[in-house]
Every structure is written in structure tokens, then in C-alpha cells.
């Protein structure tokens, strides 16, 4: 396990993933009944942007660093939460963002495999009885932790590091497995866009799976032609809330001008399979 999210925290990919994640949480909060979030690849929960790793890559400067000073209206909710959780000195990871939004009836379950990250994550939530942290493999955990025992509504966030060559295929299987086990829940799965070919194969695998209501939300910095570069990323949302495609377009459209480095950034929101 070489991947450490501390090098990438707060970059453009985190911004798009976390702004959409927060919007999905807002939908879950519209009803008073409790919701359940499973964060399968949780990371360590919070990242020091002045730390060694973030300093080495400085990726956050082209992500959250471009949005804090002049927040676009559509991103104000996300940026307020990010500030409340420590920006600009610290950038919160997905578990901290979700934990900050839990009401008494809601629950967050996190899985993380890296021994150091899981130790940090456990420390972060040691006094929070609504959050549990598991040191276990994400894909095996899906089978054990879904469906939730108490809540009928919720979200599975799957955010793998893409270190393995077969990660796209595993991700597609995990989306299908999550939806089949937690039929009333949503799934949000992050994927890199380096080159179109693996993304096309991933989309096709999902189209062939029989699942319905699959929405692809994508943000590219440049045409995805160089497989050696993270040219963009996507969040595949299975069973999104009604009307979410418009909201996703608005959120991605609002971040595009600030994140666009070379005048080539694009956003796409499209149904792989409609409801
Ligand atoms: C992209 S990072 C997660 C970032 C986090 N979701 C966020 O948005 O703040 C991926 C994480 O998955 C962890 N990881 C890698 N393989 C795993 C596996 N098989 N099961 C669980 N966690 C894994 C890595 O250690 C890393 O912390």
C-alpha cells in the first residue's frame, strides 16, 4: 500500500468529490429519519496542508486554494463547511465532512486498510459514538456492513486509490454489490480520468450490470489523452436523489472557472442508465 492521501488532500479531485458528497448528504437530511453512511476507503480524516506531504506536491493550491478567497455562490455551503473544519490550514477528508453533518439518529461507518491512517482516524473519532472505524478491506467490508441494521436510507462512498490495475473492474462490482445489498441506499464512487478507454470499459460494465439510475458526474482539466496524468475525475452516483443531475451540473459549473488552469476544463453530467 503506497498510496497516501495526504499528498493529494484538497486537490481538484477532492473538491469535486466533497462538494457533490455534501450535496448528497443535504438530501439525506431532508427527512427526519436517520441515515447511514459507509465510507469504504476513508483515509485519515483530516490533512495538514502545511505538512510534509501536502507541501511536497502543493496540489491543494490548484484545488481548494483557488476557491476559498472568492467563493462562488453555488459552492458556499461546501466552502463554509470546509472552513469550519479547519481550512485553509487543514483540509477535512470525507469521514470528517460526513461526521460533521450527522444528526443524533444518523451513523457513519468507516473502513481503512492502511495501519497508520486507521490509527489516526480512530483517534479523531474516539469520542464520537456515532462513528465507527474498521481496519479492514473495503470490498470485503461491503458484504459484512450492508445493509445497515437500523437505517433504511443512506449512502455508500467508494473512493479507492487506484493502485491496482483491476481497480475499475472491482469498483464496478462493488457498486453493483452495494446497490443489491442496500436497495434503498445511494452509492457514490470516485474514479480517475486519465485516458478514455478504461473509463468507457467501466461505464460499459455498469450498463451491462442491470442497475438503473446511474449518473456520471465528470470534471476534466484537459482532454484525457495522456494516461500518465490525472486529467480529470468522475463521481458515479447510483440512485441519486430526484433532480440531482441539475444540482451536479450547477456545482461542477461553479467550480470550473476557478479550477481551470489552461482554459481547457470541462464538466459533464450524464445518465449511463436512466431511472
Ligand atoms: C483516495 S483515499 C480516500 C480519501 C477519502 N475518501 C477522502 O475523500 O477524504 C483512498 C484510501 O483507501 C485506503 N485503501 C487502499 N486500499 C484499501 C482497501 N482495500 N480497503 C480499505 N481501504 C483501502 C488508502 O489507504 C487510502 O487512505
PDB file of C-alpha atoms and ligand atoms in Angstrom:
ATOM      1  CA  UNK A   1       0.000   0.000   0.000  1.00  0.00           C
ATOM      2  CA  UNK A   2       1.900   3.026  -1.266  1.00  0.00           C
ATOM      3  CA  UNK A   3      -0.949   5.478  -1.691  1.00  0.00           C
ATOM      4  CA  UNK A   4      -1.164   8.238   0.949  1.00  0.00           C
ATOM      5  CA  UNK A   5      -3.980  10.707   0.534  1.00  0.00           C
ATOM      6  CA  UNK A   6      -2.025  13.374   2.440  1.00  0.00           C
ATOM      7  CA  UNK A   7      -0.154  14.152  -0.822  1.00  0.00           C
ATOM      8  CA  UNK A   8      -3.408  14.890  -2.636  1.00  0.00           C
ATOM      9  CA  UNK A   9      -5.744  16.321   0.026  1.00  0.00           C
ATOM     10  CA  UNK A  10      -7.664  19.381  -1.119  1.00  0.00           C
ATOM     11  CA  UNK A  11      -6.767  18.964  -4.792  1.00  0.00           C
ATOM     12  CA  UNK A  12      -9.319  19.491  -7.592  1.00  0.00           C
ATOM     13  CA  UNK A  13     -10.434  15.862  -7.284  1.00  0.00           C
ATOM     14  CA  UNK A  14     -11.199  16.260  -3.567  1.00  0.00           C
ATOM     15  CA  UNK A  15     -13.082  19.485  -4.258  1.00  0.00           C
ATOM     16  CA  UNK A  16     -15.390  17.903  -6.826  1.00  0.00           C
ATOM     17  CA  UNK A  17     -15.896  14.711  -4.787  1.00  0.00           C
ATOM     18  CA  UNK A  18     -16.583  16.500  -1.488  1.00  0.00           C
ATOM     19  CA  UNK A  19     -18.840  19.229  -2.933  1.00  0.00           C
ATOM     20  CA  UNK A  20     -21.028  16.511  -4.516  1.00  0.00           C
ATOM     21  CA  UNK A  21     -20.824  14.358  -1.366  1.00  0.00           C
ATOM     22  CA  UNK A  22     -22.083  17.227   0.791  1.00  0.00           C
ATOM     23  CA  UNK A  23     -24.950  17.870  -1.647  1.00  0.00           C
ATOM     24  CA  UNK A  24     -25.984  14.191  -1.331  1.00  0.00           C
ATOM     25  CA  UNK A  25     -25.838  14.431   2.470  1.00  0.00           C
ATOM     26  CA  UNK A  26     -28.078  17.518   2.325  1.00  0.00           C
ATOM     27  CA  UNK A  27     -30.688  15.403   0.509  1.00  0.00           C
ATOM     28  CA  UNK A  28     -30.474  12.734   3.207  1.00  0.00           C
ATOM     29  CA  UNK A  29     -31.004  15.417   5.863  1.00  0.00           C
ATOM     30  CA  UNK A  30     -34.314  16.479   4.305  1.00  0.00           C
ATOM     31  CA  UNK A  31     -36.140  13.689   6.144  1.00  0.00           C
ATOM     32  CA  UNK A  32     -36.048  13.301   9.901  1.00  0.00           C
ATOM     33  CA  UNK A  33     -35.500   9.520   9.844  1.00  0.00           C
ATOM     34  CA  UNK A  34     -31.883   8.507  10.360  1.00  0.00           C
ATOM     35  CA  UNK A  35     -29.393   7.768   7.583  1.00  0.00           C
ATOM     36  CA  UNK A  36     -26.336   5.528   7.358  1.00  0.00           C
ATOM     37  CA  UNK A  37     -23.102   6.339   5.537  1.00  0.00           C
ATOM     38  CA  UNK A  38     -20.479   3.697   4.760  1.00  0.00           C
ATOM     39  CA  UNK A  39     -17.141   5.257   3.738  1.00  0.00           C
ATOM     40  CA  UNK A  40     -15.261   2.258   2.368  1.00  0.00           C
ATOM     41  CA  UNK A  41     -11.866   3.942   1.748  1.00  0.00           C
ATOM     42  CA  UNK A  42     -11.883   6.574   4.449  1.00  0.00           C
ATOM     43  CA  UNK A  43      -8.288   7.831   4.636  1.00  0.00           C
ATOM     44  CA  UNK A  44      -7.202   9.501   7.873  1.00  0.00           C
ATOM     45  CA  UNK A  45      -9.973  12.092   8.136  1.00  0.00           C
ATOM     46  CA  UNK A  46      -8.039  15.381   8.127  1.00  0.00           C
ATOM     47  CA  UNK A  47      -4.866  16.643   6.459  1.00  0.00           C
ATOM     48  CA  UNK A  48      -2.389  19.323   7.439  1.00  0.00           C
ATOM     49  CA  UNK A  49      -1.921  21.479   4.328  1.00  0.00           C
ATOM     50  CA  UNK A  50       1.348  22.833   5.737  1.00  0.00           C
ATOM     51  CA  UNK A  51       2.583  19.277   6.401  1.00  0.00           C
ATOM     52  CA  UNK A  52       5.418  17.498   4.650  1.00  0.00           C
ATOM     53  CA  UNK A  53       3.286  15.550   2.177  1.00  0.00           C
ATOM     54  CA  UNK A  54       0.951  18.383   1.103  1.00  0.00           C
ATOM     55  CA  UNK A  55       3.912  20.711   0.882  1.00  0.00           C
ATOM     56  CA  UNK A  56       5.755  18.365  -1.420  1.00  0.00           C
ATOM     57  CA  UNK A  57       3.067  18.284  -4.106  1.00  0.00           C
ATOM     58  CA  UNK A  58       1.227  21.565  -3.347  1.00  0.00           C
ATOM     59  CA  UNK A  59      -1.768  20.013  -5.143  1.00  0.00           C
ATOM     60  CA  UNK A  60      -4.225  21.772  -2.818  1.00  0.00           C
ATOM     61  CA  UNK A  61      -3.157  25.129  -4.239  1.00  0.00           C
ATOM     62  CA  UNK A  62      -4.796  24.205  -7.566  1.00  0.00           C
ATOM     63  CA  UNK A  63      -7.852  22.865  -5.742  1.00  0.00           C
ATOM     64  CA  UNK A  64      -9.268  24.277  -2.529  1.00  0.00           C
ATOM     65  CA  UNK A  65      -6.607  27.007  -2.657  1.00  0.00           C
ATOM     66  CA  UNK A  66      -8.338  28.548  -5.678  1.00  0.00           C
ATOM     67  CA  UNK A  67     -11.801  28.666  -4.118  1.00  0.00           C
ATOM     68  CA  UNK A  68     -11.562  29.908  -0.555  1.00  0.00           C
ATOM     69  CA  UNK A  69     -10.946  33.593  -1.217  1.00  0.00           C
ATOM     70  CA  UNK A  70     -13.706  34.195  -3.733  1.00  0.00           C
ATOM     71  CA  UNK A  71     -16.361  31.518  -3.129  1.00  0.00           C
ATOM     72  CA  UNK A  72     -18.843  31.007  -5.974  1.00  0.00           C
ATOM     73  CA  UNK A  73     -22.441  31.191  -4.715  1.00  0.00           C
ATOM     74  CA  UNK A  74     -23.251  27.543  -5.535  1.00  0.00           C
ATOM     75  CA  UNK A  75     -20.226  26.330  -3.526  1.00  0.00           C
ATOM     76  CA  UNK A  76     -20.819  28.463  -0.417  1.00  0.00           C
ATOM     77  CA  UNK A  77     -22.308  25.580   1.589  1.00  0.00           C
ATOM     78  CA  UNK A  78     -19.332  23.283   0.844  1.00  0.00           C
ATOM     79  CA  UNK A  79     -16.750  26.023   1.402  1.00  0.00           C
ATOM     80  CA  UNK A  80     -18.316  27.098   4.702  1.00  0.00           C
ATOM     81  CA  UNK A  81     -18.098  23.515   5.996  1.00  0.00           C
ATOM     82  CA  UNK A  82     -14.505  23.170   4.781  1.00  0.00           C
ATOM     83  CA  UNK A  83     -13.581  26.407   6.584  1.00  0.00           C
ATOM     84  CA  UNK A  84     -15.439  25.332   9.727  1.00  0.00           C
ATOM     85  CA  UNK A  85     -13.438  22.091   9.682  1.00  0.00           C
ATOM     86  CA  UNK A  86     -10.070  23.840   9.514  1.00  0.00           C
ATOM     87  CA  UNK A  87      -9.294  25.260   6.042  1.00  0.00           C
ATOM     88  CA  UNK A  88      -7.087  26.842   4.896  1.00  0.00           C
ATOM     89  CA  UNK A  89      -4.594  25.216   7.328  1.00  0.00           C
ATOM     90  CA  UNK A  90      -6.263  21.825   7.411  1.00  0.00           C
ATOM     91  CA  UNK A  91      -8.353  20.050   4.794  1.00  0.00           C
ATOM     92  CA  UNK A  92     -11.045  17.632   6.016  1.00  0.00           C
ATOM     93  CA  UNK A  93     -11.401  14.202   4.458  1.00  0.00           C
ATOM     94  CA  UNK A  94     -14.694  12.526   3.598  1.00  0.00           C
ATOM     95  CA  UNK A  95     -15.252  10.958   7.069  1.00  0.00           C
ATOM     96  CA  UNK A  96     -14.835  14.277   8.862  1.00  0.00           C
ATOM     97  CA  UNK A  97     -17.135  16.071   6.405  1.00  0.00           C
ATOM     98  CA  UNK A  98     -19.829  13.411   6.858  1.00  0.00           C
ATOM     99  CA  UNK A  99     -19.346  13.216  10.649  1.00  0.00           C
ATOM    100  CA  UNK A 100     -19.826  16.987  10.902  1.00  0.00           C
ATOM    101  CA  UNK A 101     -23.285  16.582   9.341  1.00  0.00           C
ATOM    102  CA  UNK A 102     -24.640  13.679  11.404  1.00  0.00           C
ATOM    103  CA  UNK A 103     -27.743  14.228  13.484  1.00  0.00           C
ATOM    104  CA  UNK A 104     -28.418  12.122  16.604  1.00  0.00           C
ATOM    105  CA  UNK A 105     -30.246   9.463  14.547  1.00  0.00           C
ATOM    106  CA  UNK A 106     -27.527   9.080  11.864  1.00  0.00           C
ATOM    107  CA  UNK A 107     -24.487   6.806  11.706  1.00  0.00           C
ATOM    108  CA  UNK A 108     -21.138   6.738   9.901  1.00  0.00           C
ATOM    109  CA  UNK A 109     -19.069   3.600   9.398  1.00  0.00           C
ATOM    110  CA  UNK A 110     -15.536   3.940   8.012  1.00  0.00           C
ATOM    111  CA  UNK A 111     -13.138   1.330   6.631  1.00  0.00           C
ATOM    112  CA  UNK A 112      -9.452   1.962   6.082  1.00  0.00           C
ATOM    113  CA  UNK A 113      -6.703  -0.562   5.411  1.00  0.00           C
ATOM    114  CA  UNK A 114      -3.527   1.460   5.973  1.00  0.00           C
ATOM    115  CA  UNK A 115      -2.438   0.842   9.598  1.00  0.00           C
ATOM    116  CA  UNK A 116      -1.212   4.380  10.202  1.00  0.00           C
ATOM    117  CA  UNK A 117      -4.262   6.067   8.648  1.00  0.00           C
ATOM    118  CA  UNK A 118      -6.666   3.859  10.579  1.00  0.00           C
ATOM    119  CA  UNK A 119      -4.873   4.737  13.829  1.00  0.00           C
ATOM    120  CA  UNK A 120      -5.237   8.479  13.099  1.00  0.00           C
ATOM    121  CA  UNK A 121      -8.875   8.020  12.086  1.00  0.00           C
ATOM    122  CA  UNK A 122      -9.672   6.113  15.295  1.00  0.00           C
ATOM    123  CA  UNK A 123      -8.086   8.869  17.359  1.00  0.00           C
ATOM    124  CA  UNK A 124     -10.115  11.513  15.505  1.00  0.00           C
ATOM    125  CA  UNK A 125     -13.420   9.798  16.314  1.00  0.00           C
ATOM    126  CA  UNK A 126     -12.604   8.220  19.680  1.00  0.00           C
ATOM    127  CA  UNK A 127     -15.229  10.363  21.466  1.00  0.00           C
ATOM    128  CA  UNK A 128     -17.888  10.084  18.780  1.00  0.00           C
ATOM    129  CA  UNK A 129     -20.241   7.151  19.399  1.00  0.00           C
ATOM    130  CA  UNK A 130     -21.994   7.706  16.037  1.00  0.00           C
ATOM    131  CA  UNK A 131     -18.838   6.920  14.069  1.00  0.00           C
ATOM    132  CA  UNK A 132     -17.197   3.511  13.938  1.00  0.00           C
ATOM    133  CA  UNK A 133     -13.855   2.778  12.318  1.00  0.00           C
ATOM    134  CA  UNK A 134     -12.879  -0.628  10.933  1.00  0.00           C
ATOM    135  CA  UNK A 135      -9.395  -1.739   9.957  1.00  0.00           C
ATOM    136  CA  UNK A 136     -10.450  -3.916   7.059  1.00  0.00           C
ATOM    137  CA  UNK A 137     -10.548  -4.341   3.311  1.00  0.00           C
ATOM    138  CA  UNK A 138     -13.237  -2.177   1.726  1.00  0.00           C
ATOM    139  CA  UNK A 139     -14.571  -4.730  -0.693  1.00  0.00           C
ATOM    140  CA  UNK A 140     -14.870  -7.489   1.921  1.00  0.00           C
ATOM    141  CA  UNK A 141     -16.444  -4.980   4.319  1.00  0.00           C
ATOM    142  CA  UNK A 142     -19.279  -4.210   1.903  1.00  0.00           C
ATOM    143  CA  UNK A 143     -20.594  -7.716   2.369  1.00  0.00           C
ATOM    144  CA  UNK A 144     -20.388  -7.540   6.175  1.00  0.00           C
ATOM    145  CA  UNK A 145     -21.628  -3.979   6.673  1.00  0.00           C
ATOM    146  CA  UNK A 146     -24.513  -3.778   4.188  1.00  0.00           C
ATOM    147  CA  UNK A 147     -27.415  -3.446   4.525  1.00  0.00           C
ATOM    148  CA  UNK A 148     -27.422  -1.332   7.701  1.00  0.00           C
ATOM    149  CA  UNK A 149     -29.376  -2.854  10.581  1.00  0.00           C
ATOM    150  CA  UNK A 150     -31.234   0.269  11.649  1.00  0.00           C
ATOM    151  CA  UNK A 151     -31.449   2.872   8.897  1.00  0.00           C
ATOM    152  CA  UNK A 152     -33.315   2.398   5.632  1.00  0.00           C
ATOM    153  CA  UNK A 153     -31.740   5.398   3.900  1.00  0.00           C
ATOM    154  CA  UNK A 154     -28.128   6.251   3.272  1.00  0.00           C
ATOM    155  CA  UNK A 155     -25.059   6.360   1.093  1.00  0.00           C
ATOM    156  CA  UNK A 156     -22.070   4.177   0.316  1.00  0.00           C
ATOM    157  CA  UNK A 157     -18.998   6.207  -0.645  1.00  0.00           C
ATOM    158  CA  UNK A 158     -16.377   4.172  -2.513  1.00  0.00           C
ATOM    159  CA  UNK A 159     -13.152   6.074  -3.080  1.00  0.00           C
ATOM    160  CA  UNK A 160     -10.314   3.675  -3.950  1.00  0.00           C
ATOM    161  CA  UNK A 161      -6.708   4.755  -4.510  1.00  0.00           C
ATOM    162  CA  UNK A 162      -6.486   3.130  -7.961  1.00  0.00           C
ATOM    163  CA  UNK A 163      -3.138   1.492  -7.241  1.00  0.00           C
ATOM    164  CA  UNK A 164      -4.227  -1.854  -8.717  1.00  0.00           C
ATOM    165  CA  UNK A 165      -4.631  -2.397 -12.476  1.00  0.00           C
ATOM    166  CA  UNK A 166      -8.027  -4.075 -11.980  1.00  0.00           C
ATOM    167  CA  UNK A 167      -9.463  -1.357  -9.708  1.00  0.00           C
ATOM    168  CA  UNK A 168     -12.061  -0.185 -12.260  1.00  0.00           C
ATOM    169  CA  UNK A 169     -13.494  -3.705 -12.518  1.00  0.00           C
ATOM    170  CA  UNK A 170     -13.551  -4.080  -8.706  1.00  0.00           C
ATOM    171  CA  UNK A 171     -15.205  -0.700  -8.379  1.00  0.00           C
ATOM    172  CA  UNK A 172     -17.978  -1.613 -10.819  1.00  0.00           C
ATOM    173  CA  UNK A 173     -18.585  -4.876  -8.937  1.00  0.00           C
ATOM    174  CA  UNK A 174     -18.636  -3.008  -5.621  1.00  0.00           C
ATOM    175  CA  UNK A 175     -21.249  -0.546  -6.928  1.00  0.00           C
ATOM    176  CA  UNK A 176     -23.442  -3.423  -8.078  1.00  0.00           C
ATOM    177  CA  UNK A 177     -22.962  -5.331  -4.801  1.00  0.00           C
ATOM    178  CA  UNK A 178     -23.735  -2.232  -2.714  1.00  0.00           C
ATOM    179  CA  UNK A 179     -26.944  -1.480  -4.598  1.00  0.00           C
ATOM    180  CA  UNK A 180     -28.083  -5.111  -4.425  1.00  0.00           C
ATOM    181  CA  UNK A 181     -27.443  -5.301  -0.669  1.00  0.00           C
ATOM    182  CA  UNK A 182     -28.676  -1.830   0.250  1.00  0.00           C
ATOM    183  CA  UNK A 183     -31.533  -1.422  -2.209  1.00  0.00           C
ATOM    184  CA  UNK A 184     -32.837   1.791  -0.633  1.00  0.00           C
ATOM    185  CA  UNK A 185     -29.399   3.440  -0.433  1.00  0.00           C
ATOM    186  CA  UNK A 186     -27.347   5.523  -2.857  1.00  0.00           C
ATOM    187  CA  UNK A 187     -23.797   4.812  -3.971  1.00  0.00           C
ATOM    188  CA  UNK A 188     -21.176   7.422  -4.888  1.00  0.00           C
ATOM    189  CA  UNK A 189     -17.984   6.045  -6.429  1.00  0.00           C
ATOM    190  CA  UNK A 190     -14.944   8.129  -7.374  1.00  0.00           C
ATOM    191  CA  UNK A 191     -12.838   7.277 -10.429  1.00  0.00           C
ATOM    192  CA  UNK A 192      -9.854   8.858 -12.171  1.00  0.00           C
ATOM    193  CA  UNK A 193      -9.997  10.046 -15.782  1.00  0.00           C
ATOM    194  CA  UNK A 194      -6.528   9.672 -17.273  1.00  0.00           C
ATOM    195  CA  UNK A 195      -7.493   8.185 -20.598  1.00  0.00           C
ATOM    196  CA  UNK A 196     -10.971   7.493 -22.001  1.00  0.00           C
ATOM    197  CA  UNK A 197     -10.539   3.752 -22.690  1.00  0.00           C
ATOM    198  CA  UNK A 198     -10.676   2.412 -19.083  1.00  0.00           C
ATOM    199  CA  UNK A 199     -13.485   4.825 -18.214  1.00  0.00           C
ATOM    200  CA  UNK A 200     -15.504   3.604 -21.211  1.00  0.00           C
ATOM    201  CA  UNK A 201     -14.986  -0.022 -20.148  1.00  0.00           C
ATOM    202  CA  UNK A 202     -16.081   0.849 -16.576  1.00  0.00           C
ATOM    203  CA  UNK A 203     -19.220   2.591 -17.854  1.00  0.00           C
ATOM    204  CA  UNK A 204     -19.992  -0.349 -20.134  1.00  0.00           C
ATOM    205  CA  UNK A 205     -19.577  -2.839 -17.282  1.00  0.00           C
ATOM    206  CA  UNK A 206     -22.111  -0.821 -15.284  1.00  0.00           C
ATOM    207  CA  UNK A 207     -24.516  -0.501 -18.235  1.00  0.00           C
ATOM    208  CA  UNK A 208     -24.411  -4.294 -18.614  1.00  0.00           C
ATOM    209  CA  UNK A 209     -24.989  -4.887 -14.886  1.00  0.00           C
ATOM    210  CA  UNK A 210     -28.742  -4.373 -14.978  1.00  0.00           C
ATOM    211  CA  UNK A 211     -28.586  -1.491 -12.489  1.00  0.00           C
ATOM    212  CA  UNK A 212     -30.744   1.541 -13.204  1.00  0.00           C
ATOM    213  CA  UNK A 213     -30.364   5.232 -12.320  1.00  0.00           C
ATOM    214  CA  UNK A 214     -26.615   5.599 -12.894  1.00  0.00           C
ATOM    215  CA  UNK A 215     -25.431   9.192 -13.151  1.00  0.00           C
ATOM    216  CA  UNK A 216     -21.858  10.039 -14.203  1.00  0.00           C
ATOM    217  CA  UNK A 217     -20.602  13.436 -12.972  1.00  0.00           C
ATOM    218  CA  UNK A 218     -17.247  14.316 -14.509  1.00  0.00           C
ATOM    219  CA  UNK A 219     -14.741  17.142 -14.328  1.00  0.00           C
ATOM    220  CA  UNK A 220     -11.760  17.218 -16.698  1.00  0.00           C
ATOM    221  CA  UNK A 221      -8.930  19.738 -16.587  1.00  0.00           C
ATOM    222  CA  UNK A 222      -7.824  18.888 -20.125  1.00  0.00           C
ATOM    223  CA  UNK A 223      -8.717  16.311 -22.782  1.00  0.00           C
ATOM    224  CA  UNK A 224      -7.948  12.871 -21.288  1.00  0.00           C
ATOM    225  CA  UNK A 225      -5.262  11.852 -23.739  1.00  0.00           C
ATOM    226  CA  UNK A 226      -2.187  11.278 -21.545  1.00  0.00           C
ATOM    227  CA  UNK A 227      -2.615   8.086 -19.485  1.00  0.00           C
ATOM    228  CA  UNK A 228       0.270   9.179 -17.234  1.00  0.00           C
ATOM    229  CA  UNK A 229      -1.643  12.172 -15.843  1.00  0.00           C
ATOM    230  CA  UNK A 230      -4.754  12.702 -13.737  1.00  0.00           C
ATOM    231  CA  UNK A 231      -6.566  14.708 -16.407  1.00  0.00           C
ATOM    232  CA  UNK A 232      -9.886  14.634 -14.614  1.00  0.00           C
ATOM    233  CA  UNK A 233     -12.114  12.574 -12.401  1.00  0.00           C
ATOM    234  CA  UNK A 234     -15.654  11.379 -12.034  1.00  0.00           C
ATOM    235  CA  UNK A 235     -18.184  10.530  -9.375  1.00  0.00           C
ATOM    236  CA  UNK A 236     -20.579   7.792 -10.408  1.00  0.00           C
ATOM    237  CA  UNK A 237     -23.787   8.150  -8.439  1.00  0.00           C
ATOM    238  CA  UNK A 238     -26.168   5.220  -8.332  1.00  0.00           C
ATOM    239  CA  UNK A 239     -29.780   6.024  -7.398  1.00  0.00           C
ATOM    240  CA  UNK A 240     -29.230   9.781  -6.918  1.00  0.00           C
ATOM    241  CA  UNK A 241     -31.996  11.952  -5.446  1.00  0.00           C
ATOM    242  CA  UNK A 242     -34.635  13.273  -7.839  1.00  0.00           C
ATOM    243  CA  UNK A 243     -33.289  16.228  -9.852  1.00  0.00           C
ATOM    244  CA  UNK A 244     -29.697  15.725  -8.685  1.00  0.00           C
ATOM    245  CA  UNK A 245     -28.323  15.945 -12.240  1.00  0.00           C
ATOM    246  CA  UNK A 246     -29.216  19.664 -12.359  1.00  0.00           C
ATOM    247  CA  UNK A 247     -27.612  20.273  -8.987  1.00  0.00           C
ATOM    248  CA  UNK A 248     -24.452  18.399 -10.024  1.00  0.00           C
ATOM    249  CA  UNK A 249     -24.239  20.492 -13.209  1.00  0.00           C
ATOM    250  CA  UNK A 250     -24.554  23.649 -11.156  1.00  0.00           C
ATOM    251  CA  UNK A 251     -21.882  22.610  -8.628  1.00  0.00           C
ATOM    252  CA  UNK A 252     -19.374  21.458 -11.260  1.00  0.00           C
ATOM    253  CA  UNK A 253     -20.103  24.523 -13.405  1.00  0.00           C
ATOM    254  CA  UNK A 254     -19.455  26.793 -10.419  1.00  0.00           C
ATOM    255  CA  UNK A 255     -16.016  25.281  -9.701  1.00  0.00           C
ATOM    256  CA  UNK A 256     -14.888  25.152 -13.332  1.00  0.00           C
ATOM    257  CA  UNK A 257     -13.724  28.782 -13.783  1.00  0.00           C
ATOM    258  CA  UNK A 258     -11.595  28.727 -10.613  1.00  0.00           C
ATOM    259  CA  UNK A 259     -10.087  25.265 -11.174  1.00  0.00           C
ATOM    260  CA  UNK A 260      -9.456  25.701 -14.892  1.00  0.00           C
ATOM    261  CA  UNK A 261      -5.669  26.072 -15.247  1.00  0.00           C
ATOM    262  CA  UNK A 262      -5.250  26.116 -19.031  1.00  0.00           C
ATOM    263  CA  UNK A 263      -8.653  27.180 -20.338  1.00  0.00           C
ATOM    264  CA  UNK A 264      -9.483  23.573 -21.246  1.00  0.00           C
ATOM    265  CA  UNK A 265     -11.552  22.369 -18.278  1.00  0.00           C
ATOM    266  CA  UNK A 266     -14.906  20.727 -18.989  1.00  0.00           C
ATOM    267  CA  UNK A 267     -17.753  19.307 -16.953  1.00  0.00           C
ATOM    268  CA  UNK A 268     -20.169  16.570 -17.977  1.00  0.00           C
ATOM    269  CA  UNK A 269     -23.167  15.181 -16.163  1.00  0.00           C
ATOM    270  CA  UNK A 270     -24.935  12.349 -17.955  1.00  0.00           C
ATOM    271  CA  UNK A 271     -27.050   9.277 -17.308  1.00  0.00           C
ATOM    272  CA  UNK A 272     -25.340   5.968 -18.116  1.00  0.00           C
ATOM    273  CA  UNK A 273     -28.703   4.389 -17.423  1.00  0.00           C
ATOM    274  CA  UNK A 274     -31.803   6.400 -16.560  1.00  0.00           C
ATOM    275  CA  UNK A 275     -34.200   5.630 -13.709  1.00  0.00           C
TER     276      UNK A 275
HETATM  277  C1  LIG B   1      -8.429   8.244  -2.062  1.00  0.00           C
HETATM  278  S1  LIG B   1      -8.034   7.804  -0.445  1.00  0.00           S
HETATM  279  C2  LIG B   1      -9.501   8.134   0.445  1.00  0.00           C
HETATM  280  C3  LIG B   1      -9.821   9.565   0.650  1.00  0.00           C
HETATM  281  C4  LIG B   1     -11.076   9.823   1.436  1.00  0.00           C
HETATM  282  N1  LIG B   1     -12.198   9.018   0.960  1.00  0.00           N
HETATM  283  C5  LIG B   1     -11.454  11.286   1.369  1.00  0.00           C
HETATM  284  O1  LIG B   1     -12.211  11.669   0.464  1.00  0.00           O
HETATM  285  O2  LIG B   1     -11.008  12.048   2.220  1.00  0.00           O
HETATM  286  C6  LIG B   1      -8.055   6.050  -0.513  1.00  0.00           C
HETATM  287  C7  LIG B   1      -7.804   5.377   0.838  1.00  0.00           C
HETATM  288  O3  LIG B   1      -8.077   3.983   0.701  1.00  0.00           O
HETATM  289  C8  LIG B   1      -7.175   3.264   1.510  1.00  0.00           C
HETATM  290  N2  LIG B   1      -7.199   1.888   0.978  1.00  0.00           N
HETATM  291  C9  LIG B   1      -6.477   1.353  -0.029  1.00  0.00           C
HETATM  292  N3  LIG B   1      -6.878   0.091  -0.290  1.00  0.00           N
HETATM  293  C10 LIG B   1      -7.877  -0.186   0.585  1.00  0.00           C
HETATM  294  C11 LIG B   1      -8.724  -1.298   0.792  1.00  0.00           C
HETATM  295  N4  LIG B   1      -8.607  -2.418   0.051  1.00  0.00           N
HETATM  296  N5  LIG B   1      -9.664  -1.225   1.756  1.00  0.00           N
HETATM  297  C12 LIG B   1      -9.798  -0.094   2.514  1.00  0.00           C
HETATM  298  N6  LIG B   1      -9.027   0.995   2.354  1.00  0.00           N
HETATM  299  C13 LIG B   1      -8.092   0.965   1.403  1.00  0.00           C
HETATM  300  C14 LIG B   1      -5.873   4.026   1.351  1.00  0.00           C
HETATM  301  O4  LIG B   1      -5.000   3.753   2.443  1.00  0.00           O
HETATM  302  C15 LIG B   1      -6.350   5.465   1.321  1.00  0.00           C
HETATM  303  O5  LIG B   1      -6.333   6.027   2.605  1.00  0.00           O
END
